[in-house]
mmCIF file of C-alpha atoms in Angstrom:
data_model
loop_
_atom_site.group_PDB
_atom_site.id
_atom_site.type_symbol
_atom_site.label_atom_id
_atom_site.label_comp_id
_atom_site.label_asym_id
_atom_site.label_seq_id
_atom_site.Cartn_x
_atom_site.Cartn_y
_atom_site.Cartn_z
ATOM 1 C CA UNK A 29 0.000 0.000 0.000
ATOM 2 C CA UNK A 30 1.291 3.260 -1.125
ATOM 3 C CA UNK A 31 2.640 6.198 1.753
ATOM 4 C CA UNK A 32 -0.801 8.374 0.531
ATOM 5 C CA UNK A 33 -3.072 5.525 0.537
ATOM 6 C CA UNK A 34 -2.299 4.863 3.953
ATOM 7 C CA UNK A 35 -2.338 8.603 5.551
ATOM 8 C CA UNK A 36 -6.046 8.772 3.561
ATOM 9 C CA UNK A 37 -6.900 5.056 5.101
ATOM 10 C CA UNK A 38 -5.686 6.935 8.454
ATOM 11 C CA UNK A 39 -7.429 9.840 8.567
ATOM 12 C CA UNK A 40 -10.672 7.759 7.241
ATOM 13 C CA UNK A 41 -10.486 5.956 10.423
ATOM 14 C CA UNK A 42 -9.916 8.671 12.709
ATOM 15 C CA UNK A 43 -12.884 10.432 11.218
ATOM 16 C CA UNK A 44 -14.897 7.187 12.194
ATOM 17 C CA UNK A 45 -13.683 7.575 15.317
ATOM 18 C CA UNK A 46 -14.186 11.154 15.828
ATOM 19 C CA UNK A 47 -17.472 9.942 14.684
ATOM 20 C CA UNK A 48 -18.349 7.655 16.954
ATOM 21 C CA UNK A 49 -17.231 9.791 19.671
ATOM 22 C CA UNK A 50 -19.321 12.046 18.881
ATOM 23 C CA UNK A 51 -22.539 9.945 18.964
ATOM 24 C CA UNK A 52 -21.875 8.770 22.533
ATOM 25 C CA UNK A 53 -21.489 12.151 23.263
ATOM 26 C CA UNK A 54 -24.789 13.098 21.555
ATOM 27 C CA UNK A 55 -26.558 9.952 23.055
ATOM 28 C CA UNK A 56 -28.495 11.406 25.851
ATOM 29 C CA UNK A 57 -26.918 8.269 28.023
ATOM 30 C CA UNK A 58 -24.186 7.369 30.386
ATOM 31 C CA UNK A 59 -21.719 4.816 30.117
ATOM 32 C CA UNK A 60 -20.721 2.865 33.059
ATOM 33 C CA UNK A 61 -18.220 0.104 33.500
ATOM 34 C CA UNK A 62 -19.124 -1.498 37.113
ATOM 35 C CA UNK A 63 -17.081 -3.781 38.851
ATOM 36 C CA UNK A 64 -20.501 -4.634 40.647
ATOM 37 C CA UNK A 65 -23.346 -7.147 38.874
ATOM 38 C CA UNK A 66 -25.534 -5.383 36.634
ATOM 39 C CA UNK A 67 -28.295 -6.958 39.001
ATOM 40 C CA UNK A 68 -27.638 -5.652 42.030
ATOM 41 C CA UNK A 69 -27.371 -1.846 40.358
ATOM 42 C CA UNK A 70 -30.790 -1.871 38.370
ATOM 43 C CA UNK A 71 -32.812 -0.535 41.248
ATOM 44 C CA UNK A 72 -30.477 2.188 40.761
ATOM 45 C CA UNK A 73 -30.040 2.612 37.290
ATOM 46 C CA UNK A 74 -34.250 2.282 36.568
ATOM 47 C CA UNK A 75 -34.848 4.951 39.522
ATOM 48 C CA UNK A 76 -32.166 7.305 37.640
ATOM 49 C CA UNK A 77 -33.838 7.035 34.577
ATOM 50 C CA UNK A 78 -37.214 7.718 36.035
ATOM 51 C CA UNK A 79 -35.719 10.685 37.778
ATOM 52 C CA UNK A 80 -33.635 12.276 34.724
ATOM 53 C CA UNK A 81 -34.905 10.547 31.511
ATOM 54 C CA UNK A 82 -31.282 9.391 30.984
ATOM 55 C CA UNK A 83 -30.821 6.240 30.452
ATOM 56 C CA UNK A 84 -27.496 3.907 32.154
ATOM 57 C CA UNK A 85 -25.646 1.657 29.876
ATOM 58 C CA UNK A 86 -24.104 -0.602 32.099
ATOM 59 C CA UNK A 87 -20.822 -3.127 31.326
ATOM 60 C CA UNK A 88 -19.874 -5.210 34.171
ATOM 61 C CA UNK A 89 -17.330 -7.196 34.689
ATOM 62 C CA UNK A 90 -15.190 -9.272 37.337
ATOM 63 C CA UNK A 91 -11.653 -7.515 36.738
ATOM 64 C CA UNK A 92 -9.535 -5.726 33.686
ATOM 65 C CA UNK A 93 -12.040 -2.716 33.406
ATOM 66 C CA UNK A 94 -9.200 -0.094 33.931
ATOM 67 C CA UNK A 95 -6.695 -2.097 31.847
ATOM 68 C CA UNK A 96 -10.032 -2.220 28.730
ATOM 69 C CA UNK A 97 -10.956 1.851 29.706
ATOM 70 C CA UNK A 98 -6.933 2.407 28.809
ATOM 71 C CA UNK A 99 -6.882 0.164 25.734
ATOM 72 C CA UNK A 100 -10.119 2.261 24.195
ATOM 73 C CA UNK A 101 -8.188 4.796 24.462
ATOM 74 C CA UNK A 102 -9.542 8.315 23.760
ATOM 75 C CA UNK A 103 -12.313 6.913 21.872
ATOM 76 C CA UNK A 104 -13.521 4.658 25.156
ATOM 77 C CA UNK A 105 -17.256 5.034 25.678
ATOM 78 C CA UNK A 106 -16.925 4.896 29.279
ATOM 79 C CA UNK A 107 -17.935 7.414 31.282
ATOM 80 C CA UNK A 108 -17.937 6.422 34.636
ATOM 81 C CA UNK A 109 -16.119 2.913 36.872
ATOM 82 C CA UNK A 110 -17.457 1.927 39.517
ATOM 83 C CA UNK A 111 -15.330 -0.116 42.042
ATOM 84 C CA UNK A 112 -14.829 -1.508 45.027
ATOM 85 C CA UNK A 113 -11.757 -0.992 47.825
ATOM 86 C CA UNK A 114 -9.249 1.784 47.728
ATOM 87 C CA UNK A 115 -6.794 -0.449 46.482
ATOM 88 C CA UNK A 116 -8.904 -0.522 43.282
ATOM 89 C CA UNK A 117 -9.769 2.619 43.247
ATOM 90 C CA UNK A 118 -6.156 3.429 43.300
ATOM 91 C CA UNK A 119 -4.701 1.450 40.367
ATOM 92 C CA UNK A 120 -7.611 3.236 38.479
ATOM 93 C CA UNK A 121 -6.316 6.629 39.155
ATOM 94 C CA UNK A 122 -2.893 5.241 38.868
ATOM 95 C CA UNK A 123 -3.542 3.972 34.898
ATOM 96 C CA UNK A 124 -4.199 7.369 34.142
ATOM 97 C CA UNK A 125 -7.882 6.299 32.832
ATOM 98 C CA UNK A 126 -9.487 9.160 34.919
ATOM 99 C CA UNK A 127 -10.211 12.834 35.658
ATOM 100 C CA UNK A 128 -11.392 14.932 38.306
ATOM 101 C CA UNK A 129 -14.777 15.152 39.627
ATOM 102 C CA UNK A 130 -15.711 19.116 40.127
ATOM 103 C CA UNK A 131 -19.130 19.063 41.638
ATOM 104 C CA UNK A 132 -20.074 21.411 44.591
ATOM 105 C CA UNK A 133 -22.939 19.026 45.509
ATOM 106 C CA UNK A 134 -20.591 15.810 45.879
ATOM 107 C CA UNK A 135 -17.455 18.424 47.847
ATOM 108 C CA UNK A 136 -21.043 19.595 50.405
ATOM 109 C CA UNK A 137 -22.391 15.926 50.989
ATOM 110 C CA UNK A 138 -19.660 13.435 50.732
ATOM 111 C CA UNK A 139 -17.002 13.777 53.795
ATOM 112 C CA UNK A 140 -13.695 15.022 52.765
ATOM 113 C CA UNK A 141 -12.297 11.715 54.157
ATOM 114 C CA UNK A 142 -13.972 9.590 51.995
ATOM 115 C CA UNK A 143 -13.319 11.741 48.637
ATOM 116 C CA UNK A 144 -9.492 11.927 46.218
ATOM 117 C CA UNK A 145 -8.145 15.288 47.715
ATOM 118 C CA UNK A 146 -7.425 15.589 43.661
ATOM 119 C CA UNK A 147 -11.329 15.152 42.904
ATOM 120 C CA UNK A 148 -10.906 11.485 40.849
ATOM 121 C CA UNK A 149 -12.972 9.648 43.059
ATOM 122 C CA UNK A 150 -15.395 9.621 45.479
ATOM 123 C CA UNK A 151 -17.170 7.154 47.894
ATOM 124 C CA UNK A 152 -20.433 6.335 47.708
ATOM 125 C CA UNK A 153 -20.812 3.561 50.451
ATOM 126 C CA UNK A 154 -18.693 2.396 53.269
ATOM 127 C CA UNK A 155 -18.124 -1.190 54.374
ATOM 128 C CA UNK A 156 -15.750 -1.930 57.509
ATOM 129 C CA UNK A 157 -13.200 -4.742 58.238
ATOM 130 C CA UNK A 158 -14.694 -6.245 61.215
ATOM 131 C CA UNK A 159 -14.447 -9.657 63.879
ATOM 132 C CA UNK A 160 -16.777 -12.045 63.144
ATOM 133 C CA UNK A 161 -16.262 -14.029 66.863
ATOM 134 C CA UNK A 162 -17.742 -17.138 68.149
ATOM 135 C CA UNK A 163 -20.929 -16.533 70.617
ATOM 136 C CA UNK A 164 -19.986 -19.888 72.891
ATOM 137 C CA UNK A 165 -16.123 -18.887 73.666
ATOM 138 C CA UNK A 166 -15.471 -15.011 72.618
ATOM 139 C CA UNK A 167 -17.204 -13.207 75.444
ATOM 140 C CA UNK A 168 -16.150 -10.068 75.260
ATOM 141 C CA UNK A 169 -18.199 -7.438 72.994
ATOM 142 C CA UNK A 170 -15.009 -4.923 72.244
ATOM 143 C CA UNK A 171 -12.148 -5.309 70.739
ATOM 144 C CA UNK A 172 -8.899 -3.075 69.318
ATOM 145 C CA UNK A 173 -7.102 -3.809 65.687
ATOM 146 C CA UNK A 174 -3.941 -3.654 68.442
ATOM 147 C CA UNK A 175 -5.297 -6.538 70.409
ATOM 148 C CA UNK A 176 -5.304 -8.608 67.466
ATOM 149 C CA UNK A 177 -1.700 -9.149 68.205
ATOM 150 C CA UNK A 178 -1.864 -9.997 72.069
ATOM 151 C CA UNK A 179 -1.049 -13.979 73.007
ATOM 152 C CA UNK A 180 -4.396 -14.515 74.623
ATOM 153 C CA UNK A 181 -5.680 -15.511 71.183
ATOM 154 C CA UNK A 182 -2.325 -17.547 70.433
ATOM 155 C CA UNK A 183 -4.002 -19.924 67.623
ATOM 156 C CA UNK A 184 -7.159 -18.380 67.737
ATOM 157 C CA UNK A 185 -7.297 -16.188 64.672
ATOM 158 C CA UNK A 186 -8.422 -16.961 60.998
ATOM 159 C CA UNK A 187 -8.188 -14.864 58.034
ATOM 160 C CA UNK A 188 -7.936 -14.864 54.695
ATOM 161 C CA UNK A 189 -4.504 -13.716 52.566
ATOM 162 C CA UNK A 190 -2.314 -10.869 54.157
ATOM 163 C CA UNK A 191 -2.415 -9.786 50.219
ATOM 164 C CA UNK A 192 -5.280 -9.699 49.661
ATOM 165 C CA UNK A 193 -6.982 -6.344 48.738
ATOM 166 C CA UNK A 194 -9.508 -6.010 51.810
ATOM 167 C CA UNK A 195 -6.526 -7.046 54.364
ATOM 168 C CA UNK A 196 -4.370 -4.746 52.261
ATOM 169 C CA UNK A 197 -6.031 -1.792 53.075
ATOM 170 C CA UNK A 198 -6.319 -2.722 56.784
ATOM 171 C CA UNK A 199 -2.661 -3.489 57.405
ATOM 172 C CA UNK A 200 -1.846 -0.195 55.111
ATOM 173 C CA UNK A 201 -4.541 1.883 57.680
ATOM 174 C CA UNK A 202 -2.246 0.309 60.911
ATOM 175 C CA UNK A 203 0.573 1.512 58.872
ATOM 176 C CA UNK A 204 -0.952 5.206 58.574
ATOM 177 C CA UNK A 205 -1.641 5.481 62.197
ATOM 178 C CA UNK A 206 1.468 3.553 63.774
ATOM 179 C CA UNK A 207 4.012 3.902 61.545
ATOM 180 C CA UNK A 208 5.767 0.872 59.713
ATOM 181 C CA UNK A 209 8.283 -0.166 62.566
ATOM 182 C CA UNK A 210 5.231 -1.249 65.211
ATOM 183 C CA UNK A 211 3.095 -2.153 62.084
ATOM 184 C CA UNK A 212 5.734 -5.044 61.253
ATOM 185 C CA UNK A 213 5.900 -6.052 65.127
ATOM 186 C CA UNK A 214 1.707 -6.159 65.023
ATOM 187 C CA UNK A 215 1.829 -8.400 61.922
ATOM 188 C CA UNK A 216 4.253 -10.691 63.617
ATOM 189 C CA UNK A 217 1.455 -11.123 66.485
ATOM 190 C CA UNK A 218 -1.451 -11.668 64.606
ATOM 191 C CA UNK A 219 0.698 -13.700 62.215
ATOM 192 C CA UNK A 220 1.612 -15.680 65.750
ATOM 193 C CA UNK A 221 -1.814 -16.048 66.811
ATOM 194 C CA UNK A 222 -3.417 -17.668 63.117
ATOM 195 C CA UNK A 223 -5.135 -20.884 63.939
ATOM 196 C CA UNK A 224 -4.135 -22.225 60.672
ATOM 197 C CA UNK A 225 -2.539 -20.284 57.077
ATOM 198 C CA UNK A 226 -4.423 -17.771 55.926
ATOM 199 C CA UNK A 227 -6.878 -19.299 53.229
ATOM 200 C CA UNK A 228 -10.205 -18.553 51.379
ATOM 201 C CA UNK A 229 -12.344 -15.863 51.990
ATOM 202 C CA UNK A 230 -14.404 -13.704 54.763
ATOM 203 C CA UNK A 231 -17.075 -16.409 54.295
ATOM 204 C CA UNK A 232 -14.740 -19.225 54.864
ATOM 205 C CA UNK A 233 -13.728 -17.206 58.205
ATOM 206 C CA UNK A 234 -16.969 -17.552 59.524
ATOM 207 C CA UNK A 235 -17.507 -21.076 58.669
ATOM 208 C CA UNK A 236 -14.185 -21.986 60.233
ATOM 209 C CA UNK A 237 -15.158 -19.706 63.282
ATOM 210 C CA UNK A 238 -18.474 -21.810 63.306
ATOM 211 C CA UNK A 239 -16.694 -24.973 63.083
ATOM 212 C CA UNK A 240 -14.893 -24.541 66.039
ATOM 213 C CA UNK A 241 -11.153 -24.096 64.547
ATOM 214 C CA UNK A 242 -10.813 -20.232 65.113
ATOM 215 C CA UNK A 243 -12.717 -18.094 67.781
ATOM 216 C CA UNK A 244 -11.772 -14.832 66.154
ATOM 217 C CA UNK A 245 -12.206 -14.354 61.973
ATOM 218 C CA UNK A 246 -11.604 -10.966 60.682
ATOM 219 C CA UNK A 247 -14.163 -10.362 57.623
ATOM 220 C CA UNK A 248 -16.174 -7.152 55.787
ATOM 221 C CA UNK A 249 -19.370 -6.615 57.245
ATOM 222 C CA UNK A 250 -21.713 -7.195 54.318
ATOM 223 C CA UNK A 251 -20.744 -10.428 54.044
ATOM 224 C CA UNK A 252 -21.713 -11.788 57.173
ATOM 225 C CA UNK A 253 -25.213 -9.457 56.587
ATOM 226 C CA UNK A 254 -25.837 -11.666 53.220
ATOM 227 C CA UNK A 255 -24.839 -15.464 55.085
ATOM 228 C CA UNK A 256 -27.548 -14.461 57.621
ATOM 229 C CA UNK A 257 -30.266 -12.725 55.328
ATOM 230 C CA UNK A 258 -29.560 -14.096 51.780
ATOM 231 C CA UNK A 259 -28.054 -17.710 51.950
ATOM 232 C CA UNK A 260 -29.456 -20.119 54.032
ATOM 233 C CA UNK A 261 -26.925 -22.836 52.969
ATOM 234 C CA UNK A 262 -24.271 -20.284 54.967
ATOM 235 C CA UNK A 263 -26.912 -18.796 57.551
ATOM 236 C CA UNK A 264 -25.704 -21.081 60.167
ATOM 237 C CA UNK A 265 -22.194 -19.748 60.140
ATOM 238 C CA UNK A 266 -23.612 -16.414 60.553
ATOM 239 C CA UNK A 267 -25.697 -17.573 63.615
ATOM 240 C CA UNK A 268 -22.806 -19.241 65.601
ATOM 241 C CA UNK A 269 -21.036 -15.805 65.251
ATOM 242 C CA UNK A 270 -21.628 -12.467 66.313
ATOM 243 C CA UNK A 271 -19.710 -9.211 64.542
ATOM 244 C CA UNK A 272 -18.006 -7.002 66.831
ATOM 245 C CA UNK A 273 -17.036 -3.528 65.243
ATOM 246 C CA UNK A 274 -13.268 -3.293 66.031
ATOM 247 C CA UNK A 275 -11.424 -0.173 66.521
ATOM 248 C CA UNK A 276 -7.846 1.612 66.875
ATOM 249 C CA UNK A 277 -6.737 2.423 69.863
ATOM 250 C CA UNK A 278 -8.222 5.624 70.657
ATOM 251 C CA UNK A 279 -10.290 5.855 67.581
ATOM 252 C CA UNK A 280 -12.287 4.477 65.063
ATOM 253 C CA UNK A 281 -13.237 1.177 63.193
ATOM 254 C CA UNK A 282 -11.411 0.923 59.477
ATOM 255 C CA UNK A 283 -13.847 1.513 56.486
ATOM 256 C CA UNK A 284 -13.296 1.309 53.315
ATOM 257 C CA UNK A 285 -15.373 2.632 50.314
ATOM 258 C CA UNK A 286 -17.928 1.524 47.007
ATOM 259 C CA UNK A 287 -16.688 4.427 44.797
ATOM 260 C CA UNK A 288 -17.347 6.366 41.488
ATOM 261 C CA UNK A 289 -14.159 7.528 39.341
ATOM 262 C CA UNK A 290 -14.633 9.811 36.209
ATOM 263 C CA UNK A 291 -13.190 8.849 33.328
ATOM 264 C CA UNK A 292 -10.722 10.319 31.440
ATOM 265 C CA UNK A 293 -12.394 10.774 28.434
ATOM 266 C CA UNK A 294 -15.641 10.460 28.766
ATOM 267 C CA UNK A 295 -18.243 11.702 25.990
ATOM 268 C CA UNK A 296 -21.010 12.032 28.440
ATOM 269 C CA UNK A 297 -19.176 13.961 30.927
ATOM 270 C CA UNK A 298 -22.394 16.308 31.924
ATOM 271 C CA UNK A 299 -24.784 13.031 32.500
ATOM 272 C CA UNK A 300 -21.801 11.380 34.040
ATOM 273 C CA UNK A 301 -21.891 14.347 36.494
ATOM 274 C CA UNK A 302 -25.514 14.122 36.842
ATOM 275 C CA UNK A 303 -24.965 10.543 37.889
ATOM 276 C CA UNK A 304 -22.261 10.955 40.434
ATOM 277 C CA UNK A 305 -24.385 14.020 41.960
ATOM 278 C CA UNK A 306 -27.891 11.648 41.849
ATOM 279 C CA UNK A 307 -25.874 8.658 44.124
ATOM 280 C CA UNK A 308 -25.206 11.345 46.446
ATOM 281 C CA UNK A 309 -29.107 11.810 47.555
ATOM 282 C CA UNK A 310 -30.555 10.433 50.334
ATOM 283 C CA UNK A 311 -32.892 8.276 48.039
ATOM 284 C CA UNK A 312 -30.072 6.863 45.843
ATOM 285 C CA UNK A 313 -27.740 6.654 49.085
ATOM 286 C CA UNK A 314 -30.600 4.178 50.840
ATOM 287 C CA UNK A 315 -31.008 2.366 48.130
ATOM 288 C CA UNK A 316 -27.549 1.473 47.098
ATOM 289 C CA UNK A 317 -26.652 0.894 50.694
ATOM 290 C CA UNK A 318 -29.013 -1.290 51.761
ATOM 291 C CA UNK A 319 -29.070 -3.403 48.375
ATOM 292 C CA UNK A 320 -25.297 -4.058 48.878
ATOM 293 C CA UNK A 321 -25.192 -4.297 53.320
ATOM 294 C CA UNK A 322 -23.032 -1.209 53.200
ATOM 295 C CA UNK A 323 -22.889 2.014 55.060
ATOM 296 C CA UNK A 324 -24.069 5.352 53.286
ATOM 297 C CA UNK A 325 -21.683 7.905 53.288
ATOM 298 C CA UNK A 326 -24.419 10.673 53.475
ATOM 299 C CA UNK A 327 -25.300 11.322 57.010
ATOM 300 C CA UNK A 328 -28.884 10.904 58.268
ATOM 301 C CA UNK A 329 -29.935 8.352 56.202
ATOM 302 C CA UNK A 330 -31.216 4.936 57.289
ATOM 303 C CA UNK A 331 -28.601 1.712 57.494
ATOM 304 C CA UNK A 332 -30.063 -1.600 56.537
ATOM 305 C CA UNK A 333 -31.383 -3.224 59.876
ATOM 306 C CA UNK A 334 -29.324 -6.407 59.523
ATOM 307 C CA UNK A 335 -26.069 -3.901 59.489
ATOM 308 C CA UNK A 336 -27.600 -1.218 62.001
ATOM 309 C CA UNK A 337 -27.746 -4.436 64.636
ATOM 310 C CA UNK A 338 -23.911 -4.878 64.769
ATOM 311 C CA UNK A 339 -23.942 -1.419 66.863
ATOM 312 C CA UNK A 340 -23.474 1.967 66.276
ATOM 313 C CA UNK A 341 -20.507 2.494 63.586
ATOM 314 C CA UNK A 342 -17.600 4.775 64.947
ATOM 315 C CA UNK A 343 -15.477 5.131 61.474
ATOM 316 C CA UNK A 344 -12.034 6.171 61.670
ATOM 317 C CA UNK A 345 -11.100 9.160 60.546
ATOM 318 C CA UNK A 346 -8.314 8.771 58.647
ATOM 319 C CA UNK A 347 -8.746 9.732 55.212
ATOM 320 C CA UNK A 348 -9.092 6.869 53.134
ATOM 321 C CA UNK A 349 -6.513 8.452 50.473
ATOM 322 C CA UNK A 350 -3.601 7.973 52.929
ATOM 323 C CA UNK A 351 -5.041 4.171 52.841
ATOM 324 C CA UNK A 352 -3.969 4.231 49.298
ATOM 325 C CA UNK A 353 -0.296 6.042 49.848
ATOM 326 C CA UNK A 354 0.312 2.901 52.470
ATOM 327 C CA UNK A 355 -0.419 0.146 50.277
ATOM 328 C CA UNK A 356 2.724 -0.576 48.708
ATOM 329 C CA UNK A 357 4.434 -0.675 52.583
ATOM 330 C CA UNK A 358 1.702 -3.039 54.057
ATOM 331 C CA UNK A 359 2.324 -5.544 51.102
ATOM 332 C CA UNK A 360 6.169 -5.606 51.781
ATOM 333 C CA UNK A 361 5.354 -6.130 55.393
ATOM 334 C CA UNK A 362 3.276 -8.868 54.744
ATOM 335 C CA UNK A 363 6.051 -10.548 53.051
ATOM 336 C CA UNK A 364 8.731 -9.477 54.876
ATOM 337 C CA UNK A 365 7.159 -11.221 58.428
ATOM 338 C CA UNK A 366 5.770 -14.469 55.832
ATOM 339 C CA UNK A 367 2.296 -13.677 56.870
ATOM 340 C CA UNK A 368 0.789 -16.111 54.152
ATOM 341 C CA UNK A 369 3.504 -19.229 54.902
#
């Protein structure tokens, strides 16, 4: 093929392109790629509609969102990713796939704690990384990250990998408020205290907790919420175990977020706006947290029952972005002490 019979091939395509760009842009829609089931967001997505006559396209998908958002390149049709876990949210922002949010509504309702202090994402619900304990040998009803570590519960302690995105951010939050010196020595005492290598998931916790082989399993707290509501093949896990809401020594219990990141490039950018701005009202905020067991992040409005029963929720303070900044360090220390041998 000839030098000018390429450059015209070229700019045919890139006029397709621009084309197509164009028409997403023109749609009246919003594009977004959700890490969560399309299921579980069409409450959502029909009351949106209803509200705004703007319809949700939604792609979902188990992983590889951010690496398929940066392969579309500036012609992606995504507007909006939805995710779960700062660590996620992180490597989003990190793959250079998104933009900053400006919204006055989202900077008033969301807490600045639980928003990108560069405006490229922003939590929408909270979940925390909680005990699940037995009810026949744990009788205490309070409990410290810190105390985790302390021999009384030599062998008594399951959990799932150190590496593992949820423990991640937990180890990286110890390393944020203790510094990475005493956050080594802490691993090395919960490490001490595992009642067998760190395996499966939260739900395995609980049915190992159940099962008499741990009295302590550290787990999110939606997922004990859907063994005892939603799964009666798991409900009596749930029902040998009771969740106490841990906290730091002097503060609060670790959360970590559902949250909304603004792509890059995305042709919708106004409705994607719209969108962010909508999941910040208290009707959106209700429904999305109680669909999921998670906590909203908009104050006064009403936690699912199931979740409301573990006790009131004292959240920590720090801001979840310095979760993010720690990551890297709490994965070296989980290595370094051969928390998953």
């Amino acid at each position: 093929m000839s030098r000018t019979r390429i450059l015209t091939a070229a700019t045919a395509l890139a006029s397709v392109l621009a084309l197509n760009s164009t028409a997403f842009a023109q749609s009246g829609e919003v594009n977004l790629y959700s890490y969560r089931e399309s299921k579980l967001l069409q409450p959502l997505t029909d009351a949106f509609t209803k509200d705004t006559g703007i319809k949700i396209n939604v792609v979902s998908a188990s992983s590889g969102l951010e690496q398929r958002i940066k392969a579309e390149g500036a012609n992606s049709p995504a507007d909006l990713l939805l995710t779960v876990d700062i660590g996620r949210i992180d490597e989003a922002v990190q793959a250079g796939v998104t933009q900053p949010i400006k919204s006055e509504v989202i900077d008033k309702i969301v807490p600045a704690q639980y928003r990108d202090p560069d405006g490229h994402w922003a939590g929408i619900s909270m979940r925390a990384r909680v005990i699940y304990a037995s009810k026949d040998r744990v009788k205490q009803d309070a409990i410290t990250y810190e105390e985790l570590a302390d021999p009384k519960w030599k062998g008594k302690i399951c959990i799932r990998s150190g590496q593992h995105i949820y423990n991640n951010a937990l180890f990286a939050a110890y390393v944020a408020h203790h510094g990475e010196a005493k956050a080594e020595e802490w691993l090395r005492g919960v490490k001490a205290n595992l009642a067998q290598k760190p395996s499966g998931g939260d739900r395995e916790t609980a049915r190992d907790v159940a099962a008499g082989k741990c009295d302590l399993g550290i787990g999110n707290t939606y997922y004990w919420a859907l063994m005892m509501d939603k799964d009666p093949d798991k409900k009596p896990w749930a029902e040998a175990t009771k969740v106490i809401l841990p906290t730091f020594a002097g503060k609060g219990t670790h959360v970590n977020l559902s949250g909304l990141l603004l792509v890059k490039n995305a042709p919708n950018r106004a409705n994607a706006i719209k969108l962010i701005e909508w999941l910040a009202g208290e009707q959106a905020q209700k429904i999305y947290a109680d669909a999921n067991y998670e906590y909203p992040v908009r104050a006064g409005v009403a936690i699912n029952p199931t979740i409301a029963g573990y006790g009131k929720l004292n959240a920590d303070t720090l801001p979840v972005a310095k979760i993010a900044t720690n990551r890297k360090a709490a994965s070296t220390l989980v290595d370094k002490v051969g928390f998953d041998n």
